[in-house]
Amino acid sequence: MAEKSVRDASGPVIEDRDREQAKIRRRAFVGQMIVGLLIIFLWEFLTWIGWLDSYYWSSPSTIVRTGWVAITEGTLLQDLAYTSGATISGFILGTVVGSALGLSFWWSDLYSRITEPYLIAFNAVPKLALAPVLVIMFGIGFDSKVILAFLMTVIVASIAAYSGVKNVDRDLEKMLLSLGAKRHHVFFKVVIPSSVPWMVSSLKINISLALAGTIVGEFISSRQGIGRMILYAGQILNIDLVWVGVVVLSALSIVMYLGTVWLERLLMRGRTPKS
Amino acid sequence: MSELSIEHCSKYYKKNGEPMCVLKEADMVARGGRFVSIIGPSGCGKSTLFNIIAGLSKPSEGRVRLDGRDITGESGHVGYMLQKDLLLPWRTILDNVIIGLEIRGVPKKKARERALPMLQKYGLKGFEQDHPDALSGGMRQRAGLIRTLLDDKDVILLDEPFGALDAQTRLQMQNWLLQIWSDFQKTVLFVTHDIDEAIYLSDEIYVFTPRPGRIKAKIDVGLPRPRDEKTLMEDRFLHLKRELLLMLREEREPSG
């Protein structure tokens, strides 16, 4: 690979690594954009010439048009707010409760040994299969979606926090005790902060699990939400509208993913990530 | 200045059904303000002894006394530092060294005000706001020791604090430690398996033997202070070095 350099008229040759890196990033970004546009263009073109059946595949332009109608004349934006609200509520609840549960295992070896197998067993239960029961228990409103998103995330979050707890350096504990610390000092000053990278590593997985939980909840029974809109559109064979739902959910998923990336950076300032 | 005495301390474990002795009848005294080293091969019970003194583990028999007061099994009476710097990676150097003060309930602002001049005087000026991963191994050990000093205990245990450093840095750190020791008048108990290091730093050296760990000999160094690189060439230094080498070799030979 040829190394670019900045040459001063008389001085030494200085390799500008930062500039080099920035250039690679810029090129990658442009490349990514081109690929995306190419896919959209191909999709549009192939459905236009009839190689792809536009009845099933719709087309980007139709999706945009249908989406615009759904925003102006339908309830797309309200549905979007409903779905993202349920997802984020369930995600936050699951992460907080799960992390607290995982961290609590530090306090007692006996308690964590008794609880751990149940945690793993519950993780193996396909929570989505419980959705019909939850809808009966909590109704067809907002709550049942939040509960589902919560159940999807809580175990993953607690297992992640528990891994963090298990990996706390015992010597750090020892050092703190030698400074006269009590157990609660060790917990708040060492155990929690040193588990942060593990807890953070579960955020990205959990946000998409929470979204899946919400959508399934809406599929089962709901009056609002993107999931309900997709189900409804499918039932009346409005496949263009199904595609609108899929595109909106993808966009929502990406935005929330970026949100967790931002959160991760915030929590990981000055540290190296785990995973 | 406090006097630390270890009276007849032993530690037995039961492992795989067999009782094991890791430390046998250790008797030693570190008088106030003295620099006392423990030297011996690995497995000689040095770490066990330190855990007992620091109160992190209880001896099977024997007592630990600080100025005559029985502190057996009680932690928080002596400062303790290991080969690993054990700095918290998410805290700045300044916030790392004040953690002992924080635990005692000193407000952060006040603790920082107390720590700052210490960091600046003892070679960490300009690094106060850095995180540990930005510092070299020697610098991190400095921060670790300053944290121990700020905790203000009269007796400090150092468990091979320079074991992971290269020779050049090590000598620098030894001189730095001697300066701190004379500034603060602490009683120091220092574990090492480097003979030169033990002689260069100490007033007294206890030689330990392994399996079971027990004290084989006590040596008075008797080299004048302050010491510097020239001390390393003195006859007395070389004589002690030879003596210790022979003693430690005797220990190694029977086991091959």
Coordinates of C-alpha atoms in Angstrom, one line a residue:
Chain A
M1 CA 0.0 0.0 0.0
A2 CA 1.4 3.4 -0.9
E3 CA 1.8 5.7 2.0
K4 CA 0.7 9.2 1.4
S5 CA 2.9 11.9 2.9
V6 CA 2.9 15.6 3.3
R7 CA 6.0 17.1 2.0
D8 CA 7.3 20.3 3.3
A9 CA 9.3 22.4 0.9
S10 CA 12.5 21.8 2.8
G11 CA 11.6 19.8 5.9
P12 CA 11.3 16.1 6.6
V13 CA 8.6 13.9 5.2
I14 CA 5.8 13.6 7.7
E15 CA 3.3 10.8 7.4
D16 CA -0.1 12.1 8.3
R17 CA -1.8 9.0 9.8
D18 CA -5.0 10.9 10.9
R19 CA -5.6 12.2 7.5
E20 CA -5.0 8.8 6.0
Q21 CA -7.6 7.3 8.4
A22 CA -10.1 10.0 7.7
K23 CA -9.7 9.4 4.0
I24 CA -10.3 5.6 4.4
R25 CA -13.5 6.4 6.5
R26 CA -14.7 8.8 3.9
R27 CA -14.2 6.4 1.0
A28 CA -15.9 3.6 2.9
F29 CA -18.9 5.9 3.6
V30 CA -19.2 6.9 0.0
G31 CA -19.0 3.2 -1.0
Q32 CA -21.7 2.2 1.4
M33 CA -24.0 4.9 0.1
I34 CA -23.4 3.8 -3.5
V35 CA -24.2 0.2 -2.6
G36 CA -27.5 1.2 -0.9
L37 CA -28.6 3.4 -3.8
L38 CA -27.7 0.6 -6.2
I39 CA -29.9 -1.8 -4.3
I40 CA -32.8 0.6 -4.3
F41 CA -32.3 1.4 -8.0
L42 CA -32.2 -2.3 -8.9
W43 CA -35.3 -3.0 -7.0
E44 CA -37.1 -0.2 -8.7
F45 CA -35.8 -1.1 -12.1
L46 CA -36.5 -4.9 -11.9
T47 CA -40.0 -4.3 -10.7
W48 CA -40.5 -1.7 -13.5
I49 CA -39.4 -4.0 -16.3
G50 CA -41.4 -6.9 -14.7
W51 CA -38.5 -9.3 -13.7
L52 CA -39.8 -9.0 -10.1
D53 CA -43.5 -9.1 -9.6
S54 CA -44.5 -5.8 -8.2
Y55 CA -47.6 -7.3 -6.6
Y56 CA -45.4 -9.2 -4.1
W57 CA -42.2 -7.0 -4.2
S58 CA -43.9 -3.6 -4.4
S59 CA -41.2 -1.1 -5.4
P60 CA -39.4 1.7 -3.7
S61 CA -41.4 4.5 -5.3
T62 CA -44.7 2.8 -4.5
I63 CA -43.5 2.3 -0.9
V64 CA -42.7 5.9 -0.6
R65 CA -46.1 6.9 -2.1
T66 CA -48.1 4.5 0.1
G67 CA -46.1 5.6 3.1
W68 CA -46.9 9.2 2.5
V69 CA -50.6 8.4 2.3
A70 CA -50.3 6.4 5.5
I71 CA -48.7 9.4 7.2
T72 CA -51.1 12.1 5.9
E73 CA -54.3 10.1 5.8
G74 CA -53.6 7.2 8.1
T75 CA -52.1 6.8 11.5
L76 CA -48.5 5.7 10.6
L77 CA -46.9 8.3 12.9
Q78 CA -49.1 7.4 15.9
D79 CA -48.4 3.7 15.2
L80 CA -44.7 4.4 15.1
A81 CA -44.8 6.3 18.4
Y82 CA -46.8 3.4 19.9
T83 CA -44.4 0.7 18.8
S84 CA -41.2 2.6 19.7
G85 CA -42.7 3.7 23.0
A86 CA -43.5 0.1 24.0
T87 CA -40.1 -1.1 22.8
I88 CA -38.1 1.5 24.6
S89 CA -40.1 1.2 27.8
G90 CA -39.7 -2.6 27.8
F91 CA -36.0 -2.3 26.9
I92 CA -35.3 0.1 29.8
L93 CA -37.3 -1.9 32.3
G94 CA -35.6 -5.1 31.2
T95 CA -32.1 -3.7 31.3
V96 CA -32.5 -2.0 34.7
V97 CA -34.3 -5.0 36.4
G98 CA -32.0 -7.5 34.7
S99 CA -28.8 -5.7 35.5
A100 CA -29.9 -5.3 39.1
L101 CA -30.7 -8.9 39.3
G102 CA -27.3 -10.0 37.8
L103 CA -25.4 -7.6 40.1
S104 CA -27.2 -8.8 43.1
F105 CA -25.6 -12.2 42.7
W106 CA -22.3 -10.8 43.9
W107 CA -23.7 -10.5 47.4
S108 CA -24.1 -14.2 48.1
D109 CA -22.5 -17.2 46.6
L110 CA -25.2 -19.5 47.9
Y111 CA -28.0 -17.3 46.5
S112 CA -26.3 -17.1 43.1
R113 CA -25.7 -20.8 42.9
I114 CA -29.3 -21.6 43.7
T115 CA -30.7 -19.0 41.3
E116 CA -28.3 -19.5 38.3
P117 CA -29.8 -22.7 36.8
Y118 CA -33.3 -21.1 36.9
L119 CA -32.0 -18.1 35.1
I120 CA -30.5 -20.3 32.4
A121 CA -33.7 -22.4 32.2
F122 CA -35.9 -19.3 31.9
N123 CA -33.6 -18.0 29.2
A124 CA -34.3 -21.2 27.2
V125 CA -38.0 -20.7 27.4
P126 CA -39.3 -19.2 24.1
K127 CA -40.8 -16.1 25.6
L128 CA -42.7 -15.2 22.4
A129 CA -44.7 -18.4 22.7
L130 CA -46.1 -17.0 25.9
A131 CA -47.5 -14.0 24.1
P132 CA -51.1 -15.2 23.8
V133 CA -51.1 -15.8 27.6
L134 CA -49.7 -12.4 28.3
V135 CA -52.2 -10.7 26.1
I136 CA -55.0 -12.5 28.1
M137 CA -53.3 -11.5 31.4
F138 CA -52.4 -7.9 30.6
G139 CA -55.0 -7.0 27.9
I140 CA -54.6 -5.9 24.4
G141 CA -53.2 -2.5 25.3
F142 CA -49.8 -0.9 25.8
D143 CA -48.9 -3.0 28.9
S144 CA -48.9 -6.4 27.3
K145 CA -46.3 -5.1 24.7
V146 CA -44.1 -3.6 27.3
I147 CA -44.2 -6.8 29.3
L148 CA -43.3 -8.9 26.3
A149 CA -40.4 -6.6 25.4
F150 CA -39.4 -6.7 29.1
L151 CA -39.4 -10.5 29.2
M152 CA -37.3 -10.7 26.0
T153 CA -34.6 -8.5 27.5
V154 CA -34.5 -9.1 31.2
I155 CA -32.7 -12.5 31.2
V156 CA -30.1 -11.4 28.7
A157 CA -29.4 -8.3 30.7
S158 CA -29.1 -10.3 34.0
I159 CA -26.8 -12.9 32.5
A160 CA -24.6 -10.2 31.1
A161 CA -24.4 -8.4 34.4
Y162 CA -23.7 -11.7 36.2
S163 CA -20.8 -12.4 33.8
G164 CA -19.4 -9.0 34.8
V165 CA -19.7 -9.8 38.4
K166 CA -18.0 -13.1 37.9
N167 CA -15.1 -11.4 36.2
V168 CA -14.4 -8.8 38.9
D169 CA -10.7 -8.9 39.8
R170 CA -10.5 -10.5 43.3
D171 CA -7.4 -8.6 44.0
L172 CA -9.2 -5.3 43.5
E173 CA -11.6 -6.4 46.2
K174 CA -8.7 -7.3 48.4
M175 CA -7.0 -4.0 47.8
L176 CA -10.2 -2.1 48.8
L177 CA -10.7 -4.3 51.9
S178 CA -7.1 -3.5 52.9
L179 CA -8.0 0.1 52.8
G180 CA -10.7 -0.6 55.3
A181 CA -13.7 -0.9 52.9
K182 CA -16.9 -2.6 53.8
R183 CA -18.7 -4.8 51.3
H184 CA -21.0 -2.0 50.1
H185 CA -18.0 0.1 49.2
V186 CA -16.6 -2.8 47.2
F187 CA -20.0 -3.3 45.5
F188 CA -20.4 0.4 44.5
K189 CA -16.8 1.3 43.8
V190 CA -15.6 -1.8 42.1
V191 CA -18.2 -4.4 41.3
I192 CA -20.7 -2.1 39.5
P193 CA -18.2 -0.1 37.5
S194 CA -16.1 -3.1 36.5
S195 CA -19.3 -4.9 35.3
V196 CA -20.3 -1.9 33.1
P197 CA -18.6 -3.2 29.9
W198 CA -20.5 -6.5 30.2
M199 CA -23.8 -4.8 30.8
V200 CA -23.2 -2.4 27.9
S201 CA -22.4 -5.3 25.6
S202 CA -25.9 -6.6 26.0
L203 CA -27.6 -3.4 25.0
K204 CA -27.3 -3.8 21.3
I205 CA -28.8 -7.3 21.3
N206 CA -31.5 -6.3 23.7
I207 CA -32.9 -3.4 21.8
S208 CA -33.7 -5.6 18.8
L209 CA -35.1 -8.3 21.1
A210 CA -37.3 -5.7 22.7
L211 CA -38.6 -4.6 19.3
A212 CA -39.3 -8.2 18.3
G213 CA -41.3 -8.7 21.5
T214 CA -43.3 -5.6 20.9
I215 CA -44.1 -6.5 17.3
V216 CA -45.2 -10.0 18.3
G217 CA -47.4 -8.5 21.0
E218 CA -49.0 -6.3 18.4
F219 CA -49.4 -9.2 16.0
I220 CA -51.3 -11.2 18.6
S221 CA -53.8 -8.5 19.4
S222 CA -53.6 -4.8 19.4
R223 CA -55.5 -1.6 18.3
Q224 CA -52.3 0.3 17.4
G225 CA -48.7 -0.1 16.4
I226 CA -46.7 -0.9 13.3
G227 CA -47.1 -4.6 13.9
R228 CA -50.9 -4.3 13.9
M229 CA -50.7 -2.2 10.7
I230 CA -48.6 -4.9 8.9
L231 CA -51.0 -7.6 10.1
Y232 CA -54.0 -5.6 8.9
A233 CA -52.4 -4.8 5.6
G234 CA -51.7 -8.4 5.0
Q235 CA -55.2 -9.4 5.7
I236 CA -56.6 -7.0 3.2
L237 CA -53.9 -8.0 0.7
N238 CA -52.4 -4.5 0.7
I239 CA -48.9 -5.7 0.2
D240 CA -47.5 -2.2 -0.5
L241 CA -48.6 -1.2 3.0
V242 CA -46.9 -4.4 4.4
W243 CA -43.7 -3.2 2.8
V244 CA -44.2 0.3 4.3
G245 CA -44.4 -1.3 7.7
V246 CA -41.3 -3.4 7.1
V247 CA -39.3 -0.4 5.9
V248 CA -40.5 1.8 8.9
L249 CA -39.6 -1.0 11.3
S250 CA -36.1 -1.4 9.8
A251 CA -35.6 2.4 10.0
L252 CA -36.8 2.3 13.7
S253 CA -34.5 -0.6 14.4
I254 CA -31.5 1.3 12.9
V255 CA -32.2 4.5 14.8
M256 CA -32.6 2.6 18.1
Y257 CA -29.4 0.7 17.4
L258 CA -27.6 4.0 16.8
G259 CA -29.1 5.1 20.1
T260 CA -27.5 2.2 22.0
V261 CA -24.2 2.9 20.2
W262 CA -24.3 6.4 21.5
L263 CA -25.3 5.2 25.0
E264 CA -22.4 2.7 24.9
R265 CA -19.9 5.4 24.0
L266 CA -21.3 7.5 26.9
L267 CA -20.9 4.7 29.4
M268 CA -17.5 3.5 28.1
R269 CA -15.6 6.7 28.1
G270 CA -12.0 6.0 28.7
R271 CA -12.4 2.2 28.6
T272 CA -12.0 -0.8 26.3
P273 CA -15.2 -2.6 25.3
K274 CA -15.9 -6.3 26.1
S275 CA -17.0 -8.3 23.1
Chain B
M1 CA 6.1 4.9 64.0
S2 CA 4.6 1.6 64.8
E3 CA 6.1 -1.8 65.6
L4 CA 4.6 -4.8 63.9
S5 CA 5.2 -8.2 65.4
I6 CA 4.2 -11.6 64.1
E7 CA 4.1 -14.3 66.8
H8 CA 4.3 -17.9 66.0
C9 CA 2.0 -17.7 63.0
S10 CA 1.2 -20.9 61.1
K11 CA -1.4 -21.6 58.4
Y12 CA -2.7 -25.1 57.5
Y13 CA -5.1 -25.9 54.7
K14 CA -6.8 -29.1 53.9
K15 CA -6.6 -29.8 50.2
N16 CA -7.8 -33.0 48.5
G17 CA -8.2 -34.5 51.9
E18 CA -4.6 -33.9 52.9
P19 CA -3.6 -31.3 55.4
M20 CA -1.0 -28.9 54.0
C21 CA 1.2 -26.5 55.9
V22 CA 1.9 -23.3 53.9
L23 CA 3.4 -21.3 56.7
K24 CA 5.1 -22.7 59.8
E25 CA 5.7 -20.9 63.1
A26 CA 6.8 -17.6 61.7
D27 CA 8.2 -15.2 64.3
M28 CA 9.3 -11.8 63.2
V29 CA 9.4 -8.2 64.3
A30 CA 9.5 -5.0 62.2
R31 CA 10.5 -2.2 64.6
G32 CA 9.1 1.3 64.0
G33 CA 10.4 3.0 60.9
R34 CA 12.5 0.1 59.8
F35 CA 12.6 -1.3 56.3
V36 CA 12.3 -5.1 56.6
S37 CA 12.5 -7.4 53.6
I38 CA 11.3 -11.0 53.2
I39 CA 13.1 -13.0 50.5
G40 CA 12.5 -16.5 49.4
P41 CA 11.5 -18.6 46.4
S42 CA 7.9 -18.9 45.3
G43 CA 5.8 -21.1 47.5
C44 CA 7.5 -20.0 50.7
G45 CA 4.4 -18.6 52.2
K46 CA 5.1 -14.9 51.7
S47 CA 1.8 -14.1 50.3
T48 CA 0.0 -16.1 53.0
L49 CA 1.9 -14.2 55.6
F50 CA 1.0 -10.9 54.0
N51 CA -2.7 -11.9 53.9
I52 CA -2.5 -12.8 57.6
I53 CA -0.9 -9.5 58.5
A54 CA -3.3 -7.5 56.4
G55 CA -6.2 -9.3 58.1
L56 CA -7.5 -10.8 54.9
S57 CA -7.0 -14.3 56.2
K58 CA -6.7 -15.8 59.7
P59 CA -3.7 -17.8 60.9
S60 CA -4.3 -21.3 62.1
E61 CA -2.3 -20.4 65.1
G62 CA -0.3 -17.4 66.3
R63 CA -1.0 -13.7 66.7
V64 CA -0.3 -10.4 64.8
R65 CA 0.3 -7.4 67.0
L66 CA 0.6 -3.7 66.1
D67 CA 2.3 -1.8 68.9
G68 CA 1.3 -4.6 71.3
R69 CA -2.4 -4.5 70.3
D70 CA -3.8 -7.8 68.9
I71 CA -5.0 -7.2 65.3
T72 CA -5.2 -10.8 64.2
G73 CA -7.8 -11.2 61.5
E74 CA -8.7 -7.5 61.4
S75 CA -8.3 -5.7 58.1
G76 CA -7.6 -2.0 57.6
H77 CA -4.7 -1.6 60.0
V78 CA -1.8 -1.8 57.6
G79 CA -1.3 -0.5 54.0
Y80 CA -1.0 -3.2 51.4
M81 CA 0.3 -3.1 47.9
L82 CA 0.7 -5.9 45.3
Q83 CA 2.8 -6.4 42.2
K84 CA -0.3 -5.6 40.2
D85 CA -1.0 -1.9 40.5
L86 CA -4.7 -2.5 41.0
L87 CA -5.7 0.9 39.8
L88 CA -9.3 1.2 38.7
P89 CA -9.2 1.7 35.0
W90 CA -12.3 3.9 34.9
R91 CA -10.9 6.4 37.4
T92 CA -8.3 9.1 36.7
I93 CA -5.0 8.8 38.6
L94 CA -6.2 11.5 41.0
D95 CA -9.5 9.7 41.7
N96 CA -7.7 6.4 42.1
V97 CA -5.3 7.6 44.8
I98 CA -8.1 9.1 46.9
I99 CA -10.2 6.0 47.1
G100 CA -9.0 5.1 50.6
L101 CA -10.0 8.6 51.8
E102 CA -13.3 8.3 50.1
I103 CA -14.0 5.1 51.9
R104 CA -13.3 6.8 55.2
G105 CA -15.9 9.4 54.3
V106 CA -13.6 12.3 53.4
P107 CA -15.5 14.5 50.8
K108 CA -14.1 14.1 47.3
K109 CA -13.1 17.7 46.9
K110 CA -11.1 17.7 50.2
A111 CA -9.5 14.4 49.3
R112 CA -8.4 15.7 46.0
E113 CA -6.9 18.8 47.6
R114 CA -4.8 16.5 49.8
A115 CA -3.7 14.1 47.1
L116 CA -2.7 16.7 44.5
P117 CA 0.5 17.9 46.1
M118 CA 1.5 14.3 46.8
L119 CA 1.1 13.4 43.2
Q120 CA 3.1 16.4 42.1
K121 CA 5.9 15.9 44.6
Y122 CA 6.4 12.3 43.9
G123 CA 6.7 12.2 40.1
L124 CA 3.2 12.2 38.8
K125 CA 2.8 15.9 38.0
G126 CA 0.9 16.3 34.8
F127 CA -0.7 12.8 35.0
E128 CA -3.4 13.6 37.6
Q129 CA -6.2 13.6 35.1
D130 CA -5.0 10.7 33.0
H131 CA -6.5 7.2 33.1
P132 CA -4.2 4.4 34.3
D133 CA -3.8 2.9 30.8
A134 CA -2.0 6.1 29.6
L135 CA 0.8 5.5 32.2
S136 CA 3.8 3.3 32.1
G137 CA 4.2 0.4 34.6
G138 CA 6.5 2.4 36.8
M139 CA 4.2 5.4 36.9
R140 CA 1.2 3.1 37.8
Q141 CA 3.1 1.6 40.7
R142 CA 3.9 5.1 41.9
A143 CA 0.2 5.9 41.9
G144 CA -0.5 2.6 43.7
L145 CA 2.0 3.5 46.4
I146 CA 0.7 7.0 46.8
R147 CA -2.8 5.6 47.2
T148 CA -1.4 3.4 50.0
L149 CA 0.4 6.3 51.6
L150 CA -2.6 8.6 51.6
D151 CA -4.5 6.0 53.6
D152 CA -2.0 7.0 56.3
K153 CA -1.2 3.7 57.9
D154 CA 2.1 3.4 59.9
V155 CA 2.9 0.0 58.5
I156 CA 3.0 -0.7 54.8
L157 CA 3.3 -4.1 53.2
L158 CA 4.7 -4.2 49.7
D159 CA 4.4 -7.5 47.9
E160 CA 6.9 -7.5 45.1
P161 CA 5.8 -4.1 43.9
F162 CA 8.5 -3.8 41.3
G163 CA 8.5 -7.4 40.1
A164 CA 7.0 -6.6 36.8
L165 CA 9.2 -3.7 35.9
D166 CA 12.4 -3.7 33.8
A167 CA 15.8 -3.4 35.5
Q168 CA 16.3 0.3 34.7
T169 CA 12.9 1.4 35.9
R170 CA 13.2 -0.8 38.9
L171 CA 16.4 0.9 40.2
Q172 CA 14.7 4.3 39.6
M173 CA 11.7 3.1 41.6
Q174 CA 13.8 1.7 44.4
N175 CA 15.4 5.1 44.9
W176 CA 12.0 6.7 44.7
L177 CA 10.7 4.3 47.3
L178 CA 13.7 5.0 49.6
Q179 CA 13.0 8.8 49.3
I180 CA 9.3 8.3 50.2
W181 CA 10.2 6.0 53.1
S182 CA 12.6 8.5 54.6
D183 CA 10.1 11.4 54.0
F184 CA 7.2 9.5 55.7
Q185 CA 9.0 7.4 58.3
K186 CA 6.9 4.4 57.7
T187 CA 7.5 0.8 58.9
V188 CA 7.9 -1.1 55.6
L189 CA 7.6 -4.9 55.1
F190 CA 8.8 -5.7 51.6
V191 CA 8.6 -9.0 49.8
T192 CA 10.9 -9.7 46.9
H193 CA 12.9 -12.5 45.3
D194 CA 15.5 -10.2 44.0
I195 CA 18.5 -10.4 46.3
D196 CA 20.0 -7.0 45.2
E197 CA 16.8 -5.3 45.8
A198 CA 16.4 -6.7 49.3
I199 CA 19.9 -5.7 50.3
Y200 CA 19.8 -2.3 48.7
L201 CA 16.5 -1.3 50.4
S202 CA 16.5 -3.0 53.7
D203 CA 17.6 -2.7 57.3
E204 CA 16.8 -6.4 57.9
I205 CA 16.2 -9.3 55.7
Y206 CA 14.3 -12.5 56.6
V207 CA 15.1 -15.5 54.4
F208 CA 12.2 -17.9 53.9
T209 CA 12.3 -21.5 52.8
P210 CA 9.5 -23.2 50.9
R211 CA 7.2 -26.2 51.7
P212 CA 6.4 -25.6 54.4
G213 CA 7.2 -21.8 54.4
R214 CA 9.3 -21.0 57.4
I215 CA 11.9 -18.5 58.4
K216 CA 15.4 -19.8 57.9
A217 CA 17.5 -16.8 58.8
K218 CA 17.5 -13.2 59.7
I219 CA 20.2 -10.9 58.4
D220 CA 21.1 -7.4 59.5
V221 CA 22.1 -5.4 56.5
G222 CA 24.0 -2.6 58.3
L223 CA 24.8 -0.6 55.2
P224 CA 24.9 3.2 55.8
R225 CA 22.1 5.4 54.5
P226 CA 21.4 7.3 52.3
R227 CA 22.2 4.6 49.7
D228 CA 22.8 5.1 46.1
E229 CA 24.2 3.3 43.1
K230 CA 27.7 3.2 44.7
T231 CA 26.3 1.1 47.5
L232 CA 25.9 -1.7 45.0
M233 CA 29.7 -1.9 44.8
E234 CA 30.5 -1.9 48.4
D235 CA 32.3 -4.9 50.0
R236 CA 29.6 -5.3 52.6
F237 CA 26.9 -5.4 49.8
L238 CA 28.8 -8.0 47.8
H239 CA 29.5 -10.0 50.9
L240 CA 25.8 -10.1 51.9
K241 CA 24.9 -10.9 48.3
R242 CA 27.2 -13.9 48.3
E243 CA 25.8 -15.1 51.6
L244 CA 22.2 -14.8 50.5
L245 CA 22.9 -16.5 47.2
L246 CA 24.4 -19.5 48.9
M247 CA 21.6 -19.7 51.4
L248 CA 19.0 -19.6 48.7
R249 CA 20.9 -22.1 46.5
E250 CA 21.0 -24.6 49.4
E251 CA 17.3 -24.4 49.4
R252 CA 16.9 -25.1 45.8
E253 CA 19.3 -28.0 45.5
P254 CA 17.6 -30.8 47.4
S255 CA 14.5 -30.5 45.3
G256 CA 16.6 -30.4 42.1

